[in-house]
CSV table of C-alpha atoms in Angstrom, one decimal:
chain,number,residue,atom,x,y,z
T,1,MET,CA,-28.6,-4.4,26.9
T,2,SER,CA,-29.0,-4.2,23.2
T,3,LYS,CA,-26.4,-2.6,20.9
T,4,LYS,CA,-27.6,0.0,18.6
T,5,SER,CA,-26.9,-1.0,15.0
T,6,LYS,CA,-25.3,1.7,12.9
T,7,PRO,CA,-27.2,2.3,9.6
T,8,SER,CA,-25.4,1.0,6.6
T,9,PHE,CA,-23.8,3.7,4.5
T,10,ASN,CA,-23.0,3.1,0.9
T,11,PRO,CA,-20.3,5.5,-0.3
T,12,GLN,CA,-21.1,5.0,-4.0
T,13,ILE,CA,-23.3,7.7,-5.5
T,14,ALA,CA,-23.4,6.7,-9.1
T,15,ALA,CA,-21.6,4.3,-11.4
T,16,ASN,CA,-21.0,4.3,-15.1
T,17,LYS,CA,-21.5,0.6,-15.9
T,18,LYS,CA,-21.6,1.3,-19.6
T,19,ALA,CA,-18.0,2.4,-19.6
T,20,PHE,CA,-16.9,-1.1,-18.6
T,21,HIS,CA,-18.9,-2.5,-21.5
T,22,ASP,CA,-17.6,-0.1,-24.1
T,23,TYR,CA,-14.0,0.3,-23.0
T,24,PHE,CA,-11.0,-1.6,-21.7
T,25,ILE,CA,-10.1,0.3,-18.5
T,26,GLU,CA,-6.3,0.4,-18.2
T,27,GLU,CA,-5.8,2.8,-15.2
T,28,LYS,CA,-8.0,4.3,-12.6
T,29,ILE,CA,-7.5,7.7,-11.0
T,30,GLU,CA,-9.4,9.5,-8.2
T,31,ALA,CA,-10.3,13.1,-8.8
T,32,GLY,CA,-12.1,15.7,-6.7
T,33,ILE,CA,-15.0,17.6,-8.3
T,34,SER,CA,-16.1,21.2,-7.9
T,35,LEU,CA,-19.8,21.3,-6.9
T,36,GLU,CA,-22.3,24.0,-5.9
T,37,GLY,CA,-24.3,23.7,-2.7
T,38,TRP,CA,-27.6,22.6,-4.4
T,39,GLU,CA,-25.6,19.8,-6.2
T,40,VAL,CA,-24.3,18.4,-3.0
T,41,LYS,CA,-27.8,18.3,-1.5
T,42,SER,CA,-29.2,16.6,-4.6
T,43,ILE,CA,-26.3,14.0,-4.5
T,44,ARG,CA,-27.1,13.3,-0.9
T,45,ALA,CA,-30.7,12.7,-2.0
T,46,GLY,CA,-29.5,10.2,-4.7
T,47,LYS,CA,-30.3,12.3,-7.7
T,48,ALA,CA,-27.1,11.9,-9.7
T,49,GLN,CA,-26.3,9.8,-12.7
T,50,MET,CA,-23.2,9.4,-15.0
T,51,LYS,CA,-24.5,7.4,-17.9
T,52,GLU,CA,-23.6,9.7,-20.7
T,53,ALA,CA,-20.7,11.6,-19.0
T,54,TYR,CA,-17.2,12.1,-20.4
T,55,VAL,CA,-14.1,14.0,-19.5
T,56,THR,CA,-12.4,16.6,-21.6
T,57,PHE,CA,-9.4,18.9,-21.2
T,58,LYS,CA,-9.4,22.6,-21.8
T,59,ASN,CA,-6.6,25.1,-21.0
T,60,GLY,CA,-4.7,22.5,-19.0
T,61,GLU,CA,-7.8,21.7,-16.8
T,62,ALA,CA,-10.0,18.6,-16.7
T,63,PHE,CA,-13.8,19.0,-16.9
T,64,LEU,CA,-16.7,16.5,-16.5
T,65,PHE,CA,-19.4,16.9,-19.2
T,66,GLY,CA,-22.8,15.3,-19.2
T,67,ALA,CA,-23.1,14.1,-15.6
T,68,HIS,CA,-26.7,14.7,-14.6
T,69,ILE,CA,-27.5,16.0,-11.1
T,70,ALA,CA,-31.2,16.6,-10.9
T,71,PRO,CA,-32.1,19.7,-8.7
T,72,LEU,CA,-34.3,19.2,-5.7
T,73,MET,CA,-37.8,20.6,-5.7
T,74,SER,CA,-37.0,22.4,-2.5
T,75,ALA,CA,-34.2,24.4,-4.1
T,76,SER,CA,-34.0,28.1,-3.4
T,77,THR,CA,-35.8,30.5,-5.6
T,78,HIS,CA,-32.7,32.6,-6.4
T,79,VAL,CA,-30.7,29.7,-7.7
T,80,HIS,CA,-31.3,28.6,-11.3
T,81,PRO,CA,-29.8,25.1,-11.4
T,82,ASP,CA,-28.5,23.6,-14.6
T,83,PRO,CA,-28.5,19.8,-14.1
T,84,ILE,CA,-25.9,19.0,-16.8
T,85,ARG,CA,-23.5,21.9,-16.4
T,86,THR,CA,-19.8,21.5,-16.9
T,87,ARG,CA,-18.0,20.6,-13.6
T,88,LYS,CA,-14.3,21.0,-13.0
T,89,LEU,CA,-12.3,18.0,-11.9
T,90,LEU,CA,-9.6,18.6,-9.3
T,91,LEU,CA,-6.4,16.9,-10.3
T,92,HIS,CA,-2.7,17.6,-9.8
T,93,LYS,CA,-0.9,19.2,-12.7
T,94,HIS,CA,1.3,16.2,-13.3
T,95,GLU,CA,-1.8,13.9,-13.4
T,96,ILE,CA,-3.4,16.1,-16.0
T,97,ASP,CA,-0.3,16.2,-18.1
T,98,ARG,CA,0.1,12.5,-17.9
T,99,LEU,CA,-3.6,11.9,-18.9
T,100,MET,CA,-3.4,14.4,-21.7
T,101,GLY,CA,-0.3,12.7,-23.0
T,102,SER,CA,-2.0,9.3,-22.9
T,103,MET,CA,-5.1,10.7,-24.6
T,104,ASP,CA,-2.9,12.0,-27.5
T,105,ARG,CA,-2.0,8.4,-28.3
T,106,LYS,CA,-4.3,6.7,-30.7
T,107,GLY,CA,-7.5,5.2,-29.2
T,108,TYR,CA,-7.2,6.4,-25.6
T,109,THR,CA,-9.9,8.3,-23.9
T,110,ILE,CA,-10.8,9.4,-20.4
T,111,VAL,CA,-14.1,8.2,-19.0
T,112,PRO,CA,-15.7,8.7,-15.6
T,113,LEU,CA,-16.3,5.4,-13.9
T,114,ALA,CA,-18.0,6.2,-10.5
T,115,MET,CA,-18.9,9.0,-8.2
T,116,TYR,CA,-18.6,8.3,-4.4
T,117,TRP,CA,-18.2,9.8,-1.0
T,118,LYS,CA,-14.8,9.9,0.7
T,119,LYS,CA,-14.3,11.6,4.1
T,120,GLY,CA,-17.4,13.8,3.4
T,121,MET,CA,-16.2,14.9,0.0
T,122,VAL,CA,-17.5,13.8,-3.4
T,123,LYS,CA,-14.9,12.1,-5.5
T,124,VAL,CA,-15.0,10.9,-9.1
T,125,GLU,CA,-13.1,7.8,-10.3
T,126,ILE,CA,-11.9,8.4,-13.9
T,127,GLY,CA,-10.3,5.8,-16.1
T,128,LEU,CA,-7.8,5.8,-18.9
T,129,ALA,CA,-9.6,3.6,-21.4
T,130,LYS,CA,-9.2,2.1,-24.9
T,131,GLY,CA,-12.4,1.5,-26.9
T,132,LYS,CA,-13.6,-2.1,-27.5
T,133,LYS,CA,-14.5,-3.5,-30.9
T,134,ASP,CA,-17.8,-5.4,-31.3
T,135,HIS,CA,-16.0,-8.8,-31.2
T,136,ASP,CA,-14.3,-7.8,-27.9
T,137,LYS,CA,-17.7,-7.0,-26.4
T,138,ARG,CA,-19.1,-10.3,-27.6
T,139,ALA,CA,-16.1,-12.1,-26.1
T,140,THR,CA,-16.6,-10.3,-22.8
T,141,ILE,CA,-20.3,-11.3,-22.7
T,142,LYS,CA,-19.4,-14.9,-23.5
T,143,GLU,CA,-16.9,-15.1,-20.8
T,144,ARG,CA,-19.3,-13.6,-18.2
T,145,GLU,CA,-22.0,-16.1,-19.2
T,146,TRP,CA,-19.4,-19.0,-18.9
T,147,ASN,CA,-18.4,-17.9,-15.4
T,148,ILE,CA,-22.1,-17.8,-14.4
T,149,GLU,CA,-22.7,-21.3,-15.8
T,150,LYS,CA,-19.5,-22.6,-14.1
T,151,GLN,CA,-20.7,-21.3,-10.7
T,152,ARG,CA,-24.1,-22.9,-11.3
T,153,VAL,CA,-22.4,-26.3,-12.1
T,154,LEU,CA,-20.1,-26.1,-9.1
T,155,LYS,CA,-23.0,-25.1,-6.8
T,156,GLY,CA,-25.1,-28.0,-8.0
T,157,SER,CA,-22.3,-30.6,-7.5
T,158,VAL,CA,-21.6,-29.6,-3.9
């Protein structure tokens, strides 16, 4: 008897790797996102990206700007999809208040880090971030290269 192998499921939909390069991430928060039906279908097909996305606050609510969800070619004819429309983030009021207070301090911003599946729902991981200077970015790259070289040396000596 052979066991049927379950297909591997990757919960991550899209990641914003550029955010980790441009910012120091101090805190991560999970938020829900309000989507339309065609957007969920496109996300299931892997047509989402968060490269230029950012989070803003308006009237005490959080919104995701710039996340691109490409519409499928098989979309209905009565739906006129906008791939970069503003999407509402679903957070508790106290979380929004805390993030807005942190954002008012000098140098802090809110950036989306990743979009993923959790219990059949699409979630967005947002981070409280502080911008990096050019010398910080160079130091990060130098440290990463040193760690790679260190692993190479250790692997060769074993």
